[in-house]
Coordinates of C-alpha atoms and ligand atoms in Angstrom, one line a residue:
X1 CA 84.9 116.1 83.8
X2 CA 84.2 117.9 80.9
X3 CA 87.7 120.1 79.6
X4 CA 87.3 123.9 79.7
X5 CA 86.6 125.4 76.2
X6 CA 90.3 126.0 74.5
X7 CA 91.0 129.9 74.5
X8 CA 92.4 131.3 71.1
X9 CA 93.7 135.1 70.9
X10 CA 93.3 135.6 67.4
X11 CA 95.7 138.8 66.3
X12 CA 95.4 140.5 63.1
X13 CA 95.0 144.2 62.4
X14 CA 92.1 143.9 59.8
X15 CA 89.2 144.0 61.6
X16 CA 87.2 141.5 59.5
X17 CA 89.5 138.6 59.4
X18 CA 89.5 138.7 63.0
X19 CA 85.3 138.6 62.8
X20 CA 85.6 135.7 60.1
X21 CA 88.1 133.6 62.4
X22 CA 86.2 134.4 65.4
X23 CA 82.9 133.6 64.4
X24 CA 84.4 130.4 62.4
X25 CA 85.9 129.1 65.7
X26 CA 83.2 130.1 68.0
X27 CA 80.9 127.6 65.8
X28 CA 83.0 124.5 67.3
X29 CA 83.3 125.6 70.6
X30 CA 86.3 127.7 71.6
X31 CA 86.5 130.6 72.8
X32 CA 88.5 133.6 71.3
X33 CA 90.2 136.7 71.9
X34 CA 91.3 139.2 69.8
X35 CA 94.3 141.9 69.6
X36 CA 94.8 144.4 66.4
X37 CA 98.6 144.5 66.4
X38 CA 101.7 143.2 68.1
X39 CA 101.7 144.6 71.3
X40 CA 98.3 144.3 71.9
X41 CA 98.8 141.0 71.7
X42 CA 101.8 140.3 73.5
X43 CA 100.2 142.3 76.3
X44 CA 97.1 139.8 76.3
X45 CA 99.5 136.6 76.2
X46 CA 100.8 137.8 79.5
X47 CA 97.5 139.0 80.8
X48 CA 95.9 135.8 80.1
X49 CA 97.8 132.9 81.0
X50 CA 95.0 130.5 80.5
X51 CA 95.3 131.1 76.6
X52 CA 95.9 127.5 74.9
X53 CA 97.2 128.7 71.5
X54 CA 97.7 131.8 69.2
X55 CA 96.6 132.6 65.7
X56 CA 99.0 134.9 64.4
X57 CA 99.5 137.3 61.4
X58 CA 102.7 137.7 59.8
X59 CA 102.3 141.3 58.0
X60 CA 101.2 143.6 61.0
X61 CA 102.0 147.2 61.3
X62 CA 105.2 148.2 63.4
X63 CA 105.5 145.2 65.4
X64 CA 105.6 142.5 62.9
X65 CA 104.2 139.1 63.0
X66 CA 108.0 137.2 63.6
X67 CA 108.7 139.6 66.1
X68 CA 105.8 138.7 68.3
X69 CA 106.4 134.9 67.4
X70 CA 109.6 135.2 69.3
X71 CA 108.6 137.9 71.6
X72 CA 105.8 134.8 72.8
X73 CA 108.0 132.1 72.7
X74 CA 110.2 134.1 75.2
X75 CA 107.0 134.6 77.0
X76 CA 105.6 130.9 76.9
X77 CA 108.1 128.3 75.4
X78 CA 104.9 126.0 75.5
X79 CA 102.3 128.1 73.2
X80 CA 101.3 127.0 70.3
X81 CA 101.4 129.7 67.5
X82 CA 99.8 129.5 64.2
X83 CA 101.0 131.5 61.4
X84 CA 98.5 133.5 58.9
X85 CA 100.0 135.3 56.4
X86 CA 99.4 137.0 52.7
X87 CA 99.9 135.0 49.5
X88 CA 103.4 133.9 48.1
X89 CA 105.0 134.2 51.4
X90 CA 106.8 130.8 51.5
X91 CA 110.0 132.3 53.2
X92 CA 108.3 133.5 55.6
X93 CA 106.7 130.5 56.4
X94 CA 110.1 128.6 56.4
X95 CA 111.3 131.0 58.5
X96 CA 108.2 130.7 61.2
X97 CA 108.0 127.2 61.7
X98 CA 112.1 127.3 62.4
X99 CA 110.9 129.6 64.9
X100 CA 108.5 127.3 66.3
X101 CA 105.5 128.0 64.9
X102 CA 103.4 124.7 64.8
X103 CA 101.6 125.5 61.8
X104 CA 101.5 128.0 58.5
X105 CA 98.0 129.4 56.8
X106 CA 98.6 130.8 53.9
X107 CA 95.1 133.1 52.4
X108 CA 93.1 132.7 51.0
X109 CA 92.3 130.1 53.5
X110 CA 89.0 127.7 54.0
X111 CA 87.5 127.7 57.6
X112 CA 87.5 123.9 57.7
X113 CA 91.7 124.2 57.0
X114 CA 91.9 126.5 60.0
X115 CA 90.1 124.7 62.5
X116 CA 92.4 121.6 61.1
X117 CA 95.4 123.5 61.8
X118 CA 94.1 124.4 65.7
X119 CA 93.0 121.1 66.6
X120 CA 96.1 119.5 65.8
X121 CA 98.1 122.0 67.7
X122 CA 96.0 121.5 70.3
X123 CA 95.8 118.6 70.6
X124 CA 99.5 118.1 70.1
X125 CA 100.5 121.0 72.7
X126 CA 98.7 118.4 75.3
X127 CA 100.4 115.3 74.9
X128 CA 103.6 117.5 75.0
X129 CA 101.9 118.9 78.4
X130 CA 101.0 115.3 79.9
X131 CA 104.0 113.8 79.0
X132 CA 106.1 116.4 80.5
X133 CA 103.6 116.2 84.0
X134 CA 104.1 112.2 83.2
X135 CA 108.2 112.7 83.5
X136 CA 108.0 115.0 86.5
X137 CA 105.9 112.5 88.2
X138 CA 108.0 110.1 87.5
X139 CA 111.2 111.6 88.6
X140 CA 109.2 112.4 91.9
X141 CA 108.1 108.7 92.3
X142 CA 112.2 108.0 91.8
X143 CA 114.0 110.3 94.3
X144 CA 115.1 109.2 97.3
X145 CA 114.5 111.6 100.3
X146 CA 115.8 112.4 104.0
X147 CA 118.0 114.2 105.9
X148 CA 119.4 111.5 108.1
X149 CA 122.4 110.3 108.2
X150 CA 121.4 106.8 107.3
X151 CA 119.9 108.0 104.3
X152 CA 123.1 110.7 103.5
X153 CA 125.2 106.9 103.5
X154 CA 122.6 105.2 101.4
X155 CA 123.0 108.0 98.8
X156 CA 126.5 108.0 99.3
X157 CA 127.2 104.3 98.5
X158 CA 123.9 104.6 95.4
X159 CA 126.4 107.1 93.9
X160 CA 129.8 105.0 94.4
X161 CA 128.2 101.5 93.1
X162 CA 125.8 102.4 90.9
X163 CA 128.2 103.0 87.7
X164 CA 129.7 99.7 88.2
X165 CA 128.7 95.8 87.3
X166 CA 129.2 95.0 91.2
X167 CA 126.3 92.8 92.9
X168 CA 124.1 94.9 95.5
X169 CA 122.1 93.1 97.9
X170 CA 119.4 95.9 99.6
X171 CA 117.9 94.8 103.0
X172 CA 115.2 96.6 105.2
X173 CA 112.3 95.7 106.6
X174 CA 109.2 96.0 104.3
X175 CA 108.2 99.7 103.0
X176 CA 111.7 101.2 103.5
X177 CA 112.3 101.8 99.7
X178 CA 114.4 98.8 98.8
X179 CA 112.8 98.6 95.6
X180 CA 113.2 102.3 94.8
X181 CA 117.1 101.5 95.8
X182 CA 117.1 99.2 93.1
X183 CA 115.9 101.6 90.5
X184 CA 118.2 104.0 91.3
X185 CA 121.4 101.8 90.9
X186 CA 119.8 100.7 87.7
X187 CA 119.0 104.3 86.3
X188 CA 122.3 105.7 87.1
X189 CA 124.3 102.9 85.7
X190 CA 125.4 102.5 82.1
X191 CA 122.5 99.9 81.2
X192 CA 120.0 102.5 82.0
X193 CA 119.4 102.5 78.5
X194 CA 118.4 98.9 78.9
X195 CA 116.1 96.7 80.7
X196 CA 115.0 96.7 84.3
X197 CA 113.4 93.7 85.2
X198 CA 112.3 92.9 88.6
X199 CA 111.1 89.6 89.8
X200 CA 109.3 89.2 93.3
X201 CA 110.7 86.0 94.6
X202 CA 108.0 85.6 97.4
X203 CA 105.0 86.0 94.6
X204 CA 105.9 83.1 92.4
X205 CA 104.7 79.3 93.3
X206 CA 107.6 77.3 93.9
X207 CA 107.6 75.2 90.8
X208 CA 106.9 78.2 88.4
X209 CA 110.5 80.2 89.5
X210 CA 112.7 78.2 87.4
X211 CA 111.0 79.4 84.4
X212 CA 110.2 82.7 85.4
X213 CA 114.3 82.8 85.8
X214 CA 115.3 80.9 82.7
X215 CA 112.8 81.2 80.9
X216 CA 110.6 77.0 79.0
X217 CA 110.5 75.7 75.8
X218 CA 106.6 75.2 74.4
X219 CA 105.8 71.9 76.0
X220 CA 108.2 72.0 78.6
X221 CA 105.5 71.1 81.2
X222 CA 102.3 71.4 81.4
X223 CA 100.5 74.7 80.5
X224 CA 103.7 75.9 78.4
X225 CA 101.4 76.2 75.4
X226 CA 104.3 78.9 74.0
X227 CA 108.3 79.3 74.7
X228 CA 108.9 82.4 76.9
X229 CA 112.1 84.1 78.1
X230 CA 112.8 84.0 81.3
X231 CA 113.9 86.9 83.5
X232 CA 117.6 86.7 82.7
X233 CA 117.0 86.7 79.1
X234 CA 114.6 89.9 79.8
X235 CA 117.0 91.7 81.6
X236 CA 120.1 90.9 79.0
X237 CA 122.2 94.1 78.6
X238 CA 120.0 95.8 81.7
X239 CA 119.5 94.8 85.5
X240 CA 117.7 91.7 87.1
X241 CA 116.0 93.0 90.5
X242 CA 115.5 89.7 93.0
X243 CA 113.2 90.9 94.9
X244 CA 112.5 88.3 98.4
X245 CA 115.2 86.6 97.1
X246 CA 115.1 85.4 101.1
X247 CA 111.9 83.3 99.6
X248 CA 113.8 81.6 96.7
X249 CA 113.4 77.9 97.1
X250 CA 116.6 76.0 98.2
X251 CA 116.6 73.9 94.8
X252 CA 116.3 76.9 93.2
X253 CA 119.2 78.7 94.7
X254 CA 121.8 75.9 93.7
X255 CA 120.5 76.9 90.1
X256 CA 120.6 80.4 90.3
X257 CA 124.3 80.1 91.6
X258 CA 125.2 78.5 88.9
X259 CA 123.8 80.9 86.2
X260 CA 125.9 83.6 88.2
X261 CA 129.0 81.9 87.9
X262 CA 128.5 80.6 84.5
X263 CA 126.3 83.9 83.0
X264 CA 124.5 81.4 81.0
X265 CA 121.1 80.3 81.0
X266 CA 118.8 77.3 79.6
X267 CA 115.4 77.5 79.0
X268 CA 113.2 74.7 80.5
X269 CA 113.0 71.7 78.5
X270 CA 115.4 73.2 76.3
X271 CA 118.6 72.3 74.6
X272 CA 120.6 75.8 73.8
X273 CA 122.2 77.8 76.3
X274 CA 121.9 81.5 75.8
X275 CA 125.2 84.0 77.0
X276 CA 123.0 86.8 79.4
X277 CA 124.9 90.0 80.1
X278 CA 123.2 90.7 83.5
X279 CA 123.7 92.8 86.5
X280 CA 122.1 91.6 89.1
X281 CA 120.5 93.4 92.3
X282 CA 118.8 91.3 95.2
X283 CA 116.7 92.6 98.3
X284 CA 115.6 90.9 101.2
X285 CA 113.7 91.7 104.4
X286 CA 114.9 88.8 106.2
X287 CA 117.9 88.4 107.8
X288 CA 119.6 86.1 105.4
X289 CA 122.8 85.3 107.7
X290 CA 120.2 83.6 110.6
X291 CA 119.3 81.8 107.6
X292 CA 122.3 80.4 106.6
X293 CA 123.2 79.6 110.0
X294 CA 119.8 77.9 109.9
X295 CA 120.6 76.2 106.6
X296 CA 117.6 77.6 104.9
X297 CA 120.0 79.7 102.7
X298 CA 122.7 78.8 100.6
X299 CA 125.8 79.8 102.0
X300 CA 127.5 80.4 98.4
X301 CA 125.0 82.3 97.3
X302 CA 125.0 84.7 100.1
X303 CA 128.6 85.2 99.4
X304 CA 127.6 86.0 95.9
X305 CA 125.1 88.5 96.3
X306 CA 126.6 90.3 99.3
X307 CA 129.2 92.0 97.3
X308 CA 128.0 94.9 98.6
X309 CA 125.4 95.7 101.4
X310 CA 122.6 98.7 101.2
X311 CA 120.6 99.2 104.6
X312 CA 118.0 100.7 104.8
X313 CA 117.2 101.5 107.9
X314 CA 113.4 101.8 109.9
X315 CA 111.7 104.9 109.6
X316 CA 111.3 104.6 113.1
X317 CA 114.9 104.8 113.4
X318 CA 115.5 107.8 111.4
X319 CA 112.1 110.2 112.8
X320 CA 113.8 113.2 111.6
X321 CA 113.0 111.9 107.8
X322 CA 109.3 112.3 108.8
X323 CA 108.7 115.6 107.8
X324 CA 110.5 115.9 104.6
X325 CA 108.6 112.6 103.3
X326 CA 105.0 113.8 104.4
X327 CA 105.1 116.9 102.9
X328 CA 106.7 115.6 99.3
X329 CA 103.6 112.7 100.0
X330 CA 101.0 115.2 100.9
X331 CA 101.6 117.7 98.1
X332 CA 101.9 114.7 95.8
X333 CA 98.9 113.3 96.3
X334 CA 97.3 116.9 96.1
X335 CA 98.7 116.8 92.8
X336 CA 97.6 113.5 91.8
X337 CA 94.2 114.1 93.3
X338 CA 94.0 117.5 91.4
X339 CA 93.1 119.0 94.9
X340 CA 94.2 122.1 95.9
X341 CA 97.4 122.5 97.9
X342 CA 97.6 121.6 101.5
X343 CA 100.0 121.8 104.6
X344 CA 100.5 120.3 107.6
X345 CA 100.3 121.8 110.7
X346 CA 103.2 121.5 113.1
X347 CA 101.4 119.3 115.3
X348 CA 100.5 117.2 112.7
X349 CA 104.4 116.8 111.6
X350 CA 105.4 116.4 115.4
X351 CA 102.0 113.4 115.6
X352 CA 103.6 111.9 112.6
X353 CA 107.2 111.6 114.0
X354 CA 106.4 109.9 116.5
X355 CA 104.4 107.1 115.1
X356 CA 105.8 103.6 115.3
X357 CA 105.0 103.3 111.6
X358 CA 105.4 99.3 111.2
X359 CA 104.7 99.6 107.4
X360 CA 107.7 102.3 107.2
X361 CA 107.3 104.9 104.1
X362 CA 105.3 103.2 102.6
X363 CA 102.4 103.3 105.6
X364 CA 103.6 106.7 106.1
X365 CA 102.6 107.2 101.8
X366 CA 99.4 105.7 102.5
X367 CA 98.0 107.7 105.4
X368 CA 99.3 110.8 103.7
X369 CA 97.3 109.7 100.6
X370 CA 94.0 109.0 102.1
X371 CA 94.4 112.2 104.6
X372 CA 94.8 114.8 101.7
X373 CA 91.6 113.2 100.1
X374 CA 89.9 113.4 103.9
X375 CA 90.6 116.7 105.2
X376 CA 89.1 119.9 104.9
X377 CA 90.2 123.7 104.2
X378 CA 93.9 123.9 103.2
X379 CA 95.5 121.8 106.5
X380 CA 96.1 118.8 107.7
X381 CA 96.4 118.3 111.4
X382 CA 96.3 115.6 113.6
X383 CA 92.6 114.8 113.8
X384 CA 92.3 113.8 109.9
X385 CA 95.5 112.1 109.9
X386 CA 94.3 109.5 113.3
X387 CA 90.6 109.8 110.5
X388 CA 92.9 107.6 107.8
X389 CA 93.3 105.2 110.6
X390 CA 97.3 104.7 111.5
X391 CA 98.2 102.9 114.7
X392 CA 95.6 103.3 117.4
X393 CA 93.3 106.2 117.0
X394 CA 93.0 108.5 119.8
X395 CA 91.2 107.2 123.0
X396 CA 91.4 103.6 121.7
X397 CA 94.0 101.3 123.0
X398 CA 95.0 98.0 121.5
X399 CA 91.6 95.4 121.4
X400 CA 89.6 98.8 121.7
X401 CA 90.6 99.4 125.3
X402 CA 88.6 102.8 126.0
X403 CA 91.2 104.5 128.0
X404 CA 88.4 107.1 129.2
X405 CA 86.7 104.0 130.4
X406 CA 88.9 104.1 133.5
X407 CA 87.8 105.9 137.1
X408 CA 91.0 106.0 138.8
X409 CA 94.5 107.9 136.9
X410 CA 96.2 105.0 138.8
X411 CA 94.7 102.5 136.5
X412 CA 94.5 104.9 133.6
X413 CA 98.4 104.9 133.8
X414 CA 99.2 101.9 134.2
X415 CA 97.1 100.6 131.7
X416 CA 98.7 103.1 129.2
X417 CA 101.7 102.4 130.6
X418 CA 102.2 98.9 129.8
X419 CA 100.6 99.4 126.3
X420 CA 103.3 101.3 125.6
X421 CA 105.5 99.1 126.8
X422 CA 104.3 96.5 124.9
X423 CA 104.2 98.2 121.3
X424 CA 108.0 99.2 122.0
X425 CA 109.2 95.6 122.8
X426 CA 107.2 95.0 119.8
X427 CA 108.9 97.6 117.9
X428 CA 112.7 96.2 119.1
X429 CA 111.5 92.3 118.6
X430 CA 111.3 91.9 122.0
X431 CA 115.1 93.2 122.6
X432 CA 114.8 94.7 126.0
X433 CA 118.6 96.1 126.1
X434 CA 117.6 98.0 123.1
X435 CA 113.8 99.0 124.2
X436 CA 115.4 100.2 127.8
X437 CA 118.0 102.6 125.5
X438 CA 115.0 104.0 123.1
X439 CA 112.8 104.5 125.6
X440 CA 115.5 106.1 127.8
X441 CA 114.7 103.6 131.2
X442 CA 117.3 101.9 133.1
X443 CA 117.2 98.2 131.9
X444 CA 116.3 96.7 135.6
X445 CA 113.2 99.5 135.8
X446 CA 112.0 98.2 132.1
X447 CA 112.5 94.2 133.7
X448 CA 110.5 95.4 136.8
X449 CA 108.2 96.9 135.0
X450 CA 107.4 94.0 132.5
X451 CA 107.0 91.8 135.7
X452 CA 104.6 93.9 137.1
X453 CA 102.8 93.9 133.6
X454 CA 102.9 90.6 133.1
X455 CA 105.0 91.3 129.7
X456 CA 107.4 88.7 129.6
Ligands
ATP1 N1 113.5 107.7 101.1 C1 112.4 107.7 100.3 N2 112.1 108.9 99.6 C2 111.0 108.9 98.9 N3 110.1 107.9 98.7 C3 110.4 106.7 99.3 C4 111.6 106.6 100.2 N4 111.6 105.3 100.6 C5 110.5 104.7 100.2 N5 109.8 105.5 99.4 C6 108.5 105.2 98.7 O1 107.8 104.3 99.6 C7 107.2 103.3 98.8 C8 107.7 101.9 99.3 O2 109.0 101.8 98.8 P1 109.6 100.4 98.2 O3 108.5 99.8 97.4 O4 110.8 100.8 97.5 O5 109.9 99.6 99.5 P2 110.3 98.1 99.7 O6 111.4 98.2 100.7 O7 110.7 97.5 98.4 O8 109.1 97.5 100.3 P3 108.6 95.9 100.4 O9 109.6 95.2 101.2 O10 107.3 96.0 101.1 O11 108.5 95.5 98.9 C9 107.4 103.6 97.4 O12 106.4 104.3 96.9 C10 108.7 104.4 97.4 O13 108.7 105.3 96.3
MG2 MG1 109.7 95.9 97.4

């Protein structure tokens, strides 16, 4: 995409400068404006927001040249003003710049020192404006939404443990923003100044996690061509993120105790021990208690990192967070996208809270993603939401059942029926106290019925 010409409103009240500058920065490719005094220009700064940047002179009659710069900067913080004035005028110039102006010209003036002067500006004004669209992104990315109560608690105990050194171990099944949860302790701690280092427990080969931990010594094994700190050494004065730390190896475990009792560390194949001022923060989607009991976790080191316990809970268990995270999603991804704005209709929101959503926000991120790219006009209803492809489409059961397929609404039900059935046993791994209670049945209807369907 080629950018849109820059727009320069040139103001001076001699009407030949104004010619000079505008045919000098017509000749490299911006466009220009022009007012003949201070409230002529003032007046086109507000007409024409698109304006990137303003060459001003400092000696105009009644309305003088500092006047407007601060009339402007009242008007647009962001726009770039560049001074012009007569010669000998250094106080004034002083006294600009401290105003904000990004540059001084003082005449006479070559054409090749103006243009000099604008493209910098310009080019500085943008990396001011992408940096600033960078931070808001990224405080977007970072917040933590919903209106349920699950959610109110999580925030509640981010807030209360975050400040301290204490341990936090964050479980939830995958997509429910256990990672984000981690970032936000870190961020709103006193190390946020320092390093946040997360390592994916479940991503690394078993023999490489000791010295992605503590860090090798060149020749340590093969392929250590180089010494390298290890995770604890990153993360010194900052926050170590185990992520899957359900997927740490049980060797591996007995090791990582140790380092937290002892907060020291020792490189692989080396000698020294290094002091590491850590906080550590652990997340799991297992259920690491059916593992100890099964022996496949340390008991210690459960102890350890369940100081304190952050759940996050299924979307499917808190539906009322549905709408608030599709819409931030949708008009993100407009934003991202550089589409124009759209909503979604109240069907849509109502489709959306009542999908199982398996994948949790992140699934629900994904489909909102790809259905502001799909749809059409400024909504989004149902239709291009089932287009992205979540659950089972309309008409399509699970193995491609066409349900229009059937002649008889008997067999129509009942093969909806036990579908349904199905995904929700599914949904409560196969707890049938619990699907009976979502689904609002009596328990010895949902056994009868699972009988019948052969669901057992
Ligand atoms: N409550 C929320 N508000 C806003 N965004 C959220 C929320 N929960 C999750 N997200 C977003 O959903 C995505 C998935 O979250 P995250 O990566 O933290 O999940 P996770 O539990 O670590 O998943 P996994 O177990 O698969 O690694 C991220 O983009 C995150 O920003
Ligand atoms: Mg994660």
């Amino acid at each position: 995409m080629v950018a849109p010409a820059a727009r320069i409103l040139i103001v001076d009240d001699h009407r030949a400068v104004r010619e000079e500058l505008a045919f000098a920065l017509d000749y490299e490719g911006w466009q220009t404006l022009e007012a003949a005094d201070g409230p002529a220009g003032l007046a086109a700064v507000e007409q024409h927001p698109d304006i990137d940047l303003v060459l001003l002179d400092v000696k105009l009659p009644g309305l003088d040249g500092l006047e407007v710069l601060d009339r402007i900067r009242q008007l647009r913080a962001d726009l770039p003003v560049v001074m012009i004035s007569g010669h000998g005028d250094l106080e004034t110039a002083v006294l600009a710049v401290r105003k904000g102006a990004y540059d001084f010209l003082q005449k006479p003036f070559t054409n090749d020192r103006v243009v000099l002067s604008i493209r910098n500006a310009l080019a500085n004004s943008r990396l001011t404006s992408e940096n600033r669209d960078l931070r808001k992104a990224l405080q977007d990315e970072q917040q933590l939404l919903g209106d349920s109560d699950a959610i109110g608690q999580v925030r509640g105990m981010v807030d209360k443990v975050a400040a301290t050194d204490v341990t936090v171990l964050i479980t939830g099944e995958n997509g429910t923003g256990k990672e984000l949860i981690a970032r936000q302790l870190h961020d709103k701690s006193a190390r946020a100044t320092g390093p946040f280092v997360a390592l994916n427990c479940a991503a690394i080969p078993a023999d490489l996690v000791e010295s992605e931990l503590f860090g090798h010594e060149k020749g340590a094994f093969t392929g250590a061509v180089q010494a390298r700190a290890g995770a604890f050494e990153q993360a010194d004065r900052g926050t170590l993120f185990l992520d899957e730390v359900g997927d740490m190896p049980l060797p591996m475990q007995a090791k990582l105790l140790r380092v937290l009792q002892d907060r020291v560390v020792q490189r692989l194949g080396g000698t020294r021990t290094a002091a590491v001022d850590v906080r550590l923060l652990a997340a799991t989607n297992q259920d690491l208690q059916a593992m100890v009991e099964a022996k496949t976790f340390r008991e210690d080191l459960y102890y350890r990192l369940h100081v304190v316990r952050v759940h996050l809970p299924p979307l499917r268990e808190r539906h009322g967070d549905v709408p608030v995270l599709a819409t931030h999603f949708l008009t993100q991804a407009c934003r991202r996208n550089r589409l124009p704005t759209r909503k979604l209709t109240s069907k849509a929101l109502g489709w959306l809270a009542a999908q199982p959503w398996p994948g949790n926000v992140r699934q629900l991120k994904n489909v909102l993603e790809g259905a502001a790219i799909l749809a059409e006009g400024g909504e989004v209803d149902v239709a291009d939401l089932q287009g992205v492809g979540v659950a089972a489409p309309s008409g399509q059961g699970a193995g491609g059942t066409d349900w229009f397929a059937f002649e008889r609404l008997e067999d129509f039900r009942a093969a909806t029926e036990k579908e349904f059935l199905r995904r929700k046993l599914i949904e409560n791994q196969g707890n049938i106290k619990r699907t009976a209670e979502r689904i609002e049945l009596q328990r010895s209807n949902l056994y009868k019925k699972l009988d019948r369907y052969d669901l057992k």
